[in-house]
PDB file of C-alpha atoms in Angstrom:
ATOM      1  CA  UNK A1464      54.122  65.917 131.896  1.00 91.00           C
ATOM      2  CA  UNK A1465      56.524  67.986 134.149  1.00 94.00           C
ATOM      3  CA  UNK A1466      57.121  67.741 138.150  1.00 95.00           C
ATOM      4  CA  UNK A1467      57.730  70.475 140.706  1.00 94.00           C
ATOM      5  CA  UNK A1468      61.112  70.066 139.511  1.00 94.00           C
ATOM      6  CA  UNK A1469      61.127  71.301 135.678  1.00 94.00           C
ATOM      7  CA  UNK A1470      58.362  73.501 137.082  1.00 95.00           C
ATOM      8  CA  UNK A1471      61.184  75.098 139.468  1.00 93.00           C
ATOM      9  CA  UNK A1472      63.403  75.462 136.818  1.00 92.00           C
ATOM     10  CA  UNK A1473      60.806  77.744 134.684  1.00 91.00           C
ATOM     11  CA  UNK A1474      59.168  79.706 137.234  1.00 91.00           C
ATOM     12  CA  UNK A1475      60.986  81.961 140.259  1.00 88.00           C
ATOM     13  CA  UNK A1476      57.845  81.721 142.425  1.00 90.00           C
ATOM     14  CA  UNK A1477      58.968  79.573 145.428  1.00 90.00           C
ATOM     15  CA  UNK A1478      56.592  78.393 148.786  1.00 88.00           C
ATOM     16  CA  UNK A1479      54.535  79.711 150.106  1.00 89.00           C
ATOM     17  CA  UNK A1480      53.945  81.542 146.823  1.00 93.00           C
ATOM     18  CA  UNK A1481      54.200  78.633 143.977  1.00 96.00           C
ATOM     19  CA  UNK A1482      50.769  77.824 143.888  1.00 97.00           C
ATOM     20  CA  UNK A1483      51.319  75.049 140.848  1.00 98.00           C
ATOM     21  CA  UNK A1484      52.273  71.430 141.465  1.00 98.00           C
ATOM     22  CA  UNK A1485      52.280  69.598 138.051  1.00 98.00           C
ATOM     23  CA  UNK A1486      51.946  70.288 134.075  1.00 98.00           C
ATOM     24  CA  UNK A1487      49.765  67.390 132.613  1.00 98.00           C
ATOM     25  CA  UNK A1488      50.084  68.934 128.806  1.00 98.00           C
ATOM     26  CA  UNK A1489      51.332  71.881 126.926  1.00 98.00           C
ATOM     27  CA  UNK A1490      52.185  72.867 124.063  1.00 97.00           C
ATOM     28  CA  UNK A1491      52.597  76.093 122.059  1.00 96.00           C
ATOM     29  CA  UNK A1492      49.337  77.737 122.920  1.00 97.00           C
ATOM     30  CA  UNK A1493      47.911  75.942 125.813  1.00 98.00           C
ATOM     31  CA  UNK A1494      48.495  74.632 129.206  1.00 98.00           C
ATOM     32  CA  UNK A1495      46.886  71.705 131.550  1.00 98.00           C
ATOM     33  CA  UNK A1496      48.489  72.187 135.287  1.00 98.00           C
ATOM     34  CA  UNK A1497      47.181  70.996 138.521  1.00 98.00           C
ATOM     35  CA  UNK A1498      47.248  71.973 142.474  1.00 98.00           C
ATOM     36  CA  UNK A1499      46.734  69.868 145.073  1.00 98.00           C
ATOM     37  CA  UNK A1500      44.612  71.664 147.617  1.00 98.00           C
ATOM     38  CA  UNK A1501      45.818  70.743 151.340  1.00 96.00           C
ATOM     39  CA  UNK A1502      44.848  71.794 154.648  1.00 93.00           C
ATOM     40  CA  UNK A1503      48.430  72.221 155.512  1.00 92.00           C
ATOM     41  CA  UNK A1504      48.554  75.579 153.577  1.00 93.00           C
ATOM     42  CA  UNK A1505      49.307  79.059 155.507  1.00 91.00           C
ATOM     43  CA  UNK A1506      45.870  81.133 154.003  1.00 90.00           C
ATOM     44  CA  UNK A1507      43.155  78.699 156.166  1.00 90.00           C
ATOM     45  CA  UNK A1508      45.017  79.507 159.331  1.00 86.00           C
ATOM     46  CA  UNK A1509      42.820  83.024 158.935  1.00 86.00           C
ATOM     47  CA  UNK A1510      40.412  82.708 155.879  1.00 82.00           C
ATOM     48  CA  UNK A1511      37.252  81.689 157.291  1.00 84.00           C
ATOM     49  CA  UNK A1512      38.445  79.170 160.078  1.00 81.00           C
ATOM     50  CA  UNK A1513      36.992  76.696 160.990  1.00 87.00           C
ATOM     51  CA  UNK A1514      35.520  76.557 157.532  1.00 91.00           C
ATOM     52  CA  UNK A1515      38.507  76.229 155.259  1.00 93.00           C
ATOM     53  CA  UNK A1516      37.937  77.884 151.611  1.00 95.00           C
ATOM     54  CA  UNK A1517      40.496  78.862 149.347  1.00 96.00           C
ATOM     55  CA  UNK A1518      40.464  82.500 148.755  1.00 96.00           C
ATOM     56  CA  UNK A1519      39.409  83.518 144.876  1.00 97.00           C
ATOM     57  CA  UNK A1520      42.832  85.833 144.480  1.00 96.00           C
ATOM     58  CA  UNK A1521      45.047  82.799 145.117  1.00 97.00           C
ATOM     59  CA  UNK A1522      42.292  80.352 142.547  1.00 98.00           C
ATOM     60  CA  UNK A1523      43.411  83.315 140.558  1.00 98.00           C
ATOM     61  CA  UNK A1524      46.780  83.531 141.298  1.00 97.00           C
ATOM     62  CA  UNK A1525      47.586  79.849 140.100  1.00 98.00           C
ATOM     63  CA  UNK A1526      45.646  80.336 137.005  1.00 98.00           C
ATOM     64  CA  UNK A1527      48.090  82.775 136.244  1.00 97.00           C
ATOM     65  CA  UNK A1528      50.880  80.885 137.369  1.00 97.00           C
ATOM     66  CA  UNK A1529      49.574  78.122 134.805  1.00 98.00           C
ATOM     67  CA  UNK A1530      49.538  80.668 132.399  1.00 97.00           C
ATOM     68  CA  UNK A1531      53.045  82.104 133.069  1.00 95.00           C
ATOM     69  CA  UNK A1532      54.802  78.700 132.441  1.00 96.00           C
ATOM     70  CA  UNK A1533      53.233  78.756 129.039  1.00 97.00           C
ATOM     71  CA  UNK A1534      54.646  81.619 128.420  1.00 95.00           C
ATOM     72  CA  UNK A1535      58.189  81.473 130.176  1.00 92.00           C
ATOM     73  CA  UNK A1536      58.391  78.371 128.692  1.00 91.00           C
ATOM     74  CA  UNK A1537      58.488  79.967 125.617  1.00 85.00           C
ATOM     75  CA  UNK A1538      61.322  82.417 125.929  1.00 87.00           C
ATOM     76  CA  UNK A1539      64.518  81.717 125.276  1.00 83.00           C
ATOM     77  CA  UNK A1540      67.090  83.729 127.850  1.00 87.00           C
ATOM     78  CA  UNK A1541      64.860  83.882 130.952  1.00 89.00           C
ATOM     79  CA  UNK A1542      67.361  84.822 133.246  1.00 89.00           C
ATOM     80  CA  UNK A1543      66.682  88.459 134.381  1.00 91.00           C
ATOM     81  CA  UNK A1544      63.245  88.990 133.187  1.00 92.00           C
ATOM     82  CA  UNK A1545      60.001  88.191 134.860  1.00 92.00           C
ATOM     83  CA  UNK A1546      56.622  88.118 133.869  1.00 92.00           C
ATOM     84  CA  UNK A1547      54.344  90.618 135.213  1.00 94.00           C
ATOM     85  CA  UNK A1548      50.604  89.592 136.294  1.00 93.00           C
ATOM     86  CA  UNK A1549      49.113  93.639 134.504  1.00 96.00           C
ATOM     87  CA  UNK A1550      45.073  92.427 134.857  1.00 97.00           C
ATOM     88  CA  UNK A1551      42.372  90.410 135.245  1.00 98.00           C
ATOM     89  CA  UNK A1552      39.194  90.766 133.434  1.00 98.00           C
ATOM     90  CA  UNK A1553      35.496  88.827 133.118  1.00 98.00           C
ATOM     91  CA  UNK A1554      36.765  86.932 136.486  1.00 98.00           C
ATOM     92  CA  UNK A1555      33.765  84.793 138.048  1.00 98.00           C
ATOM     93  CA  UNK A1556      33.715  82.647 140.739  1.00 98.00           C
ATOM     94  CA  UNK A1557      31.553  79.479 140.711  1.00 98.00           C
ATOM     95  CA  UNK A1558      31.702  76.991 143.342  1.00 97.00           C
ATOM     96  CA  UNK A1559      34.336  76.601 146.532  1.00 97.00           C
ATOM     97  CA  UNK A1560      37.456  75.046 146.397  1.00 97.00           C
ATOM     98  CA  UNK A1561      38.460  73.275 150.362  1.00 96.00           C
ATOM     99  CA  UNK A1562      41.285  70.903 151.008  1.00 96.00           C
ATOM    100  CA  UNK A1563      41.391  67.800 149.647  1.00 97.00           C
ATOM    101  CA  UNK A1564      40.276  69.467 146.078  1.00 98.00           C
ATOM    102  CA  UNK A1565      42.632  69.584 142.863  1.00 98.00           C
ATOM    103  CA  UNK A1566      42.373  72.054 141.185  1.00 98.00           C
ATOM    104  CA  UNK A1567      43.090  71.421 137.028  1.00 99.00           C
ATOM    105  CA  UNK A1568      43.962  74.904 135.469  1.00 98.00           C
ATOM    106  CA  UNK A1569      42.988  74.919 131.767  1.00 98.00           C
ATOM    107  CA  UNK A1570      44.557  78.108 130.436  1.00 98.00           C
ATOM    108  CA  UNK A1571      44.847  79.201 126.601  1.00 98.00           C
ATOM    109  CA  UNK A1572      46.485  82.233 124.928  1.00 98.00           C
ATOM    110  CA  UNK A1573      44.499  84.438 123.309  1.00 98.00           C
ATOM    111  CA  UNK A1574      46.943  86.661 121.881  1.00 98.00           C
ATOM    112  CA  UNK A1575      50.318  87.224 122.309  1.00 96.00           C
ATOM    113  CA  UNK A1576      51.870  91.243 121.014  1.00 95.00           C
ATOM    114  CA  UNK A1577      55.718  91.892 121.720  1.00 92.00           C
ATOM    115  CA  UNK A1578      56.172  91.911 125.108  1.00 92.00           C
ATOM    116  CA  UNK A1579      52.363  91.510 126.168  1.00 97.00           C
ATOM    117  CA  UNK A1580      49.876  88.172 126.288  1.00 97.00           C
ATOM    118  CA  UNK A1581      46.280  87.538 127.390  1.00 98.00           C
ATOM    119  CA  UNK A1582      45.327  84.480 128.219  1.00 98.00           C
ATOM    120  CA  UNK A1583      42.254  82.889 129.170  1.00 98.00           C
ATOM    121  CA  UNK A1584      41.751  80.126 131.950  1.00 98.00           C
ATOM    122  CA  UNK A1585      39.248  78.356 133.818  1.00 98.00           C
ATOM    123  CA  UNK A1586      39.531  76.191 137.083  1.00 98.00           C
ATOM    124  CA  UNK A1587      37.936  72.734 137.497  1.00 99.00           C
ATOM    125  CA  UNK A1588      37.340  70.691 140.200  1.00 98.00           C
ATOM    126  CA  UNK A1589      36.375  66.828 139.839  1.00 98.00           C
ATOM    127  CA  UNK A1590      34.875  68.572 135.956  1.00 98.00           C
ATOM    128  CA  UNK A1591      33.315  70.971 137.790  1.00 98.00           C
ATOM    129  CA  UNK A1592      33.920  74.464 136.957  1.00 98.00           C
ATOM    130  CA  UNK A1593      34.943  77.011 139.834  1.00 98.00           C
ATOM    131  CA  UNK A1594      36.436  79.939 138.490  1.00 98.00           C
ATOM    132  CA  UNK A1595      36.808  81.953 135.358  1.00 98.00           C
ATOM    133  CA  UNK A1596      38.968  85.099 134.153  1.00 98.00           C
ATOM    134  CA  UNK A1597      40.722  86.162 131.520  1.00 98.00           C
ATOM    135  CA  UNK A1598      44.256  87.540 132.339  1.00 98.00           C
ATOM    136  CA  UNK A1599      47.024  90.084 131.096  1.00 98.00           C
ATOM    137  CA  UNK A1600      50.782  89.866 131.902  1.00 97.00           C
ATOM    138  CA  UNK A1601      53.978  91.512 130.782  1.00 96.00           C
ATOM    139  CA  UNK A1602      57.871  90.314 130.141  1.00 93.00           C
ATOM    140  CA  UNK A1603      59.809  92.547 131.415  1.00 93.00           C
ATOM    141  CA  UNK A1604      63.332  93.244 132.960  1.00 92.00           C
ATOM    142  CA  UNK A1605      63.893  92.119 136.471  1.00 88.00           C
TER     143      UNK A1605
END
């Protein structure tokens, strides 16, 4: 399991933009992460007040994240590089997710060329599944 700490030390995402809060299990080709959903966050000051729902880009957006730790995680001189979010494809949205959710990212790569990955995720809460997509990203010089 890793913290917000080694999670820190992998990704250069910082708040309000580090949308990941823990690593349950990983290893070469897959990726368990978490993120604890609180009212406290800047986007339900204006996305549908006074009926708090996280919006589906930022669901997405932490998928991705998951994702990206996989596959940071992976490479060996990380400093000056950065991995580039390139697409999003077959992305479905299936139930809301409100504060006091936790979102558990489940997140697989599919296939992995040179400098390019897709991976494929979904988004549970409490077993229930709220969003699909399958993603593309690029390493590349910062």
């Amino acid at each position: 399991m890793k913290d917000i700490g080694d999670i820190l030390e992998v990704m250069p995402h910082r708040y309000p933009f580090l949308l990941i809060d823990r690593v349950l299990e990983m290893d070469e080709t897959s990726i368990r992460a978490i993120k604890n959903v609180t009212f406290n966050e800047p986007h339900f000051l204006g996305h549908f007040p006074g009926v708090p729902v996280m919006p589906g880009v930022l669901i997405v957006e932490a998928m991705a994240q998951a994702g990206g730790f996989l596959l940071f995680s992976g490479v060996e001189d990380r400093e000056g590089k950065l991995i580039y979010f390139t697409g999003i494809d077959n992305c479905r949205f299936r139930k809301p997710v409100v504060p006091g959710d936790t979102i558990v990212f489940e997140v697989e790569l599919v296939s992995k060329r040179r400098t390019f990955a897709k991976i494929r995720g979904r988004a549970l809460v409490d077993g229930e599944l709220v969003c699909v997509a399958e993603m593309l990203s690029a390493l590349a010089e910062a």
